[in-house]
Short mmCIF file of C-alpha atoms and ligand atoms in Angstrom, two decimals:
data_model
loop_
_atom_site.label_atom_id
_atom_site.label_comp_id
_atom_site.label_asym_id
_atom_site.label_seq_id
_atom_site.Cartn_x
_atom_site.Cartn_y
_atom_site.Cartn_z
CA MET A 189 89.72 -20.81 49.07
CA SER A 190 87.65 -21.27 45.99
CA THR A 191 84.81 -23.43 47.34
CA ASP A 192 82.33 -20.79 46.26
CA ARG A 193 83.46 -21.59 42.73
CA VAL A 194 83.17 -25.37 43.03
CA PRO A 195 79.62 -26.74 42.65
CA PRO A 196 78.35 -29.47 44.99
CA GLY A 197 79.79 -32.94 44.43
CA GLN A 198 82.72 -31.65 42.34
CA LYS A 199 86.50 -31.99 42.95
CA LEU A 200 89.21 -29.74 41.51
CA THR A 201 91.67 -31.04 38.98
CA GLU A 202 94.86 -29.40 37.71
CA GLY A 203 95.00 -31.53 34.58
CA PHE A 204 92.68 -31.39 31.62
CA PRO A 205 90.99 -34.79 31.35
CA VAL A 206 89.87 -35.98 27.93
CA LEU A 207 86.36 -37.37 27.81
CA HIS A 208 84.19 -38.31 24.88
CA TYR A 209 82.33 -41.01 23.07
CA GLY A 210 83.78 -42.34 19.81
CA ASP A 211 86.95 -41.55 17.87
CA VAL A 212 88.96 -38.34 17.76
CA PRO A 213 88.75 -36.85 14.26
CA TYR A 214 92.11 -35.98 12.65
CA TYR A 215 91.60 -33.52 9.82
CA ARG A 216 93.80 -33.50 6.74
CA ASP A 217 92.03 -31.08 4.49
CA MET A 218 90.39 -28.10 6.18
CA SER A 219 88.74 -27.08 2.89
CA LYS A 220 86.29 -29.91 3.65
CA TRP A 221 85.40 -28.52 7.08
CA ASP A 222 82.39 -26.27 7.53
CA LEU A 223 80.00 -25.17 10.23
CA LYS A 224 76.35 -25.41 9.22
CA LEU A 225 73.70 -23.14 10.68
CA PHE A 226 70.35 -24.75 9.90
CA GLY A 227 66.86 -25.59 11.09
CA LEU A 228 64.54 -22.65 11.76
CA VAL A 229 66.51 -20.01 9.86
CA GLU A 230 65.55 -17.84 6.90
CA GLN A 231 68.34 -19.38 4.86
CA GLU A 232 70.76 -22.14 5.83
CA VAL A 233 74.39 -21.10 6.02
CA SER A 234 77.62 -23.04 5.74
CA ILE A 235 80.64 -21.21 7.18
CA SER A 236 83.94 -22.41 5.69
CA TYR A 237 87.05 -22.96 7.82
CA LYS A 238 88.71 -19.96 6.16
CA HIS A 239 85.76 -17.72 6.88
CA PHE A 240 85.42 -18.97 10.46
CA MET A 241 89.10 -18.23 11.15
CA GLN A 242 88.55 -14.65 9.97
CA LEU A 243 85.76 -13.95 12.44
CA PRO A 244 86.73 -11.61 15.30
CA ARG A 245 88.09 -13.34 18.40
CA GLN A 246 87.91 -12.56 22.08
CA GLN A 247 89.51 -13.82 25.24
CA TYR A 248 87.37 -15.63 27.80
CA LYS A 249 88.16 -16.85 31.29
CA ASN A 250 86.01 -19.45 33.05
CA ASP A 251 85.62 -22.51 35.24
CA ILE A 252 84.40 -25.81 33.79
CA HIS A 253 82.52 -28.60 35.52
CA CYS A 254 82.29 -32.14 34.15
CA VAL A 255 79.40 -34.34 35.20
CA THR A 256 81.92 -37.07 36.14
CA THR A 257 82.81 -34.72 39.10
CA TRP A 258 85.98 -32.92 37.99
CA SER A 259 86.09 -29.15 37.83
CA LYS A 260 88.88 -27.05 36.38
CA LEU A 261 89.20 -23.39 37.35
CA ASP A 262 90.71 -20.40 35.56
CA ASN A 263 90.67 -21.61 31.98
CA VAL A 264 91.76 -18.96 29.49
CA TRP A 265 90.31 -19.34 26.04
CA GLU A 266 90.40 -17.61 22.69
CA GLY A 267 87.17 -17.90 20.79
CA VAL A 268 84.53 -16.42 18.55
CA SER A 269 81.45 -14.91 20.16
CA VAL A 270 78.04 -16.43 19.52
CA ALA A 271 76.93 -12.97 18.38
CA ALA A 272 79.57 -12.98 15.62
CA VAL A 273 78.36 -16.35 14.35
CA LEU A 274 74.69 -15.38 14.62
CA GLY A 275 75.53 -12.33 12.53
CA GLN A 276 75.81 -14.77 9.59
CA VAL A 277 72.22 -16.04 9.77
CA LYS A 278 68.64 -14.91 10.40
CA LEU A 279 66.73 -16.96 12.96
CA LEU A 280 62.97 -17.42 12.67
CA PRO A 281 61.08 -15.87 15.59
CA ASN A 282 59.93 -19.20 17.04
CA VAL A 283 63.40 -20.55 17.90
CA THR A 284 63.63 -21.57 21.58
CA HIS A 285 66.36 -24.28 21.62
CA VAL A 286 69.46 -25.33 19.73
CA MET A 287 71.05 -28.68 19.00
CA LEU A 288 74.84 -28.65 18.70
CA HIS A 289 76.00 -31.23 16.14
CA ALA A 290 79.52 -32.66 16.28
CA GLU A 291 81.45 -35.15 14.15
CA GLU A 292 80.17 -38.72 14.04
CA GLY A 293 76.59 -37.78 14.80
CA TRP A 294 77.26 -36.73 18.40
CA SER A 295 74.90 -33.96 19.61
CA THR A 296 73.77 -32.03 22.65
CA ASN A 297 70.78 -29.73 23.26
CA LEU A 298 70.39 -26.47 25.14
CA PRO A 299 67.99 -23.52 25.32
CA LEU A 300 68.65 -20.64 22.92
CA ALA A 301 69.07 -18.29 25.91
CA ASP A 302 71.99 -20.38 27.23
CA PHE A 303 73.56 -20.64 23.78
CA ILE A 304 73.51 -16.84 23.30
CA ALA A 305 74.65 -16.06 26.86
CA GLU A 306 77.66 -13.71 26.76
CA THR A 307 79.73 -16.38 28.52
CA SER A 308 79.11 -18.99 25.79
CA PHE A 309 81.45 -19.03 22.77
CA PHE A 310 83.08 -21.04 20.00
CA GLY A 311 86.47 -22.03 21.42
CA LEU A 312 89.64 -22.20 19.30
CA LYS A 313 92.46 -22.00 21.86
CA HIS A 314 92.81 -23.13 25.48
CA ASN A 315 95.47 -21.67 27.79
CA GLY A 316 97.36 -20.19 24.86
CA GLU A 317 97.46 -23.32 22.68
CA LEU A 318 95.35 -24.30 19.70
CA LEU A 319 92.83 -26.92 20.79
CA SER A 320 94.42 -30.35 20.52
CA PRO A 321 92.56 -32.96 18.44
CA GLU A 322 91.46 -34.63 21.73
CA HIS A 323 89.99 -31.40 23.10
CA GLY A 324 87.98 -30.54 20.00
CA TYR A 325 90.15 -29.06 17.23
CA PRO A 326 89.34 -26.95 15.28
CA VAL A 327 86.23 -25.56 16.99
CA ARG A 328 84.39 -26.61 20.13
CA MET A 329 81.45 -24.99 21.82
CA VAL A 330 82.09 -23.74 25.37
CA VAL A 331 79.06 -23.25 27.64
CA PRO A 332 80.72 -22.95 31.06
CA HIS A 333 77.58 -22.42 33.16
CA LEU A 334 76.29 -25.90 32.26
CA TYR A 335 77.99 -29.28 32.78
CA PHE A 336 80.83 -29.65 30.31
CA TRP A 337 79.09 -32.28 28.19
CA LYS A 338 77.06 -29.42 26.70
CA SER A 339 80.37 -28.05 25.32
CA ALA A 340 80.46 -30.02 22.07
CA LYS A 341 83.91 -30.80 20.71
CA TRP A 342 84.49 -31.02 16.91
CA LEU A 343 81.46 -28.86 16.31
CA ARG A 344 80.05 -28.99 12.77
CA GLY A 345 76.53 -27.66 13.04
CA VAL A 346 74.07 -25.63 15.04
CA GLU A 347 70.42 -26.51 14.52
CA PHE A 348 67.78 -24.00 15.57
CA MET A 349 64.58 -25.55 16.94
CA ALA A 350 61.13 -24.53 18.19
CA LYS A 351 61.17 -27.04 21.05
CA ASP A 352 63.64 -28.98 23.16
CA LYS A 353 64.89 -32.37 21.95
CA PRO A 354 67.41 -34.68 23.67
CA GLY A 355 70.92 -34.98 22.22
CA PHE A 356 73.29 -37.95 22.39
CA TRP A 357 73.85 -38.26 26.16
CA GLU A 358 70.44 -36.79 26.99
CA VAL A 359 68.77 -39.72 25.19
CA ASN A 360 70.83 -41.95 27.50
CA GLY A 361 69.61 -40.36 30.73
CA TYR A 362 71.67 -37.21 31.11
CA HIS A 363 69.77 -34.11 32.19
CA MET A 364 68.10 -31.99 29.50
CA TYR A 365 69.55 -28.79 31.05
CA GLY A 366 72.54 -29.73 33.24
CA ASP A 367 73.02 -26.94 35.79
CA PRO A 368 76.07 -27.95 37.90
CA TRP A 369 74.96 -25.72 40.82
CA LYS A 370 71.71 -27.71 41.06
CA GLU A 371 73.49 -31.03 40.37
CA GLN A 372 71.31 -31.72 37.34
CA ARG A 373 73.41 -34.70 36.28
CA TYR A 374 70.78 -37.20 35.17
CA ASP A 375 67.19 -36.73 34.13
CA TRP A 376 65.93 -37.97 37.52
CA ASP A 377 67.97 -35.27 39.40
N1 MTE B 28 81.72 -34.20 20.12
C1 MTE B 28 81.75 -34.50 21.42
N2 MTE B 28 81.84 -33.49 22.30
C2 MTE B 28 81.87 -33.74 23.62
C3 MTE B 28 81.78 -35.06 24.12
C4 MTE B 28 81.66 -36.12 23.17
O1 MTE B 28 81.55 -37.31 23.51
N3 MTE B 28 81.65 -35.79 21.82
N4 MTE B 28 81.81 -35.28 25.47
C5 MTE B 28 81.46 -34.17 26.35
C6 MTE B 28 81.85 -34.41 27.72
S1 MTE B 28 80.95 -35.58 28.57
C7 MTE B 28 82.81 -33.67 28.35
S2 MTE B 28 83.10 -33.80 30.02
C8 MTE B 28 83.68 -32.74 27.59
C9 MTE B 28 85.11 -33.10 27.80
O2 MTE B 28 85.95 -32.21 27.13
P1 MTE B 28 87.50 -32.41 27.21
O3 MTE B 28 87.80 -33.80 26.68
O4 MTE B 28 88.09 -31.32 26.39
O5 MTE B 28 87.88 -32.29 28.67
O6 MTE B 28 83.41 -32.76 26.21
C10 MTE B 28 82.05 -32.84 25.88
N5 MTE B 28 81.96 -32.68 24.46
MO1 MO B 29 81.46 -35.14 30.81
#
């Protein structure tokens, strides 16, 4: 049994539900895509699609937990480490939190320590397949130790900040941190 891997209030699913606010972006011209690293950095950086695809990749295996109570075990991913991306930029010493910025102004916040955890990464493939448009193509964040809403699909920017600030769902009552093992679903949990 895998109950020790399923946080309280969660149920296992075999499928891969699609959940988001707004429209799925369909890209035609990847030369227009970039990932911006900005905020409290020595110099802002824009990583092109071509450059991002040349960064070293690793395999990751994890379990994911959505706040709407589904969990999915044993996901295999291919992705770029946070260390490889941070190698492109110099952070100022006062950075404590990051805001992940996705297409259409969607965002989510997390502490720097959780962003740079060895288990967090920039996902490109899931279970052997390129991410589908619905699941975040071309690049989504994956932060498996927090509820899955912190794993921004269609990532376009990482903002480095000196204090915490609520992102899109957090403004609407979702928890600022979102630890599934403590059931931090909403800000009153
Ligand atoms: N850009 C963006 N990323 C997002 C969301 C969103 O609305 N927009 N929803 C989040 C939520 S609530 C969940 S549960 C997961 C769902 O990812 P999936 O559709 O690949 O299962 O994406 C997260 N990332
Ligand atoms: Mo979610």
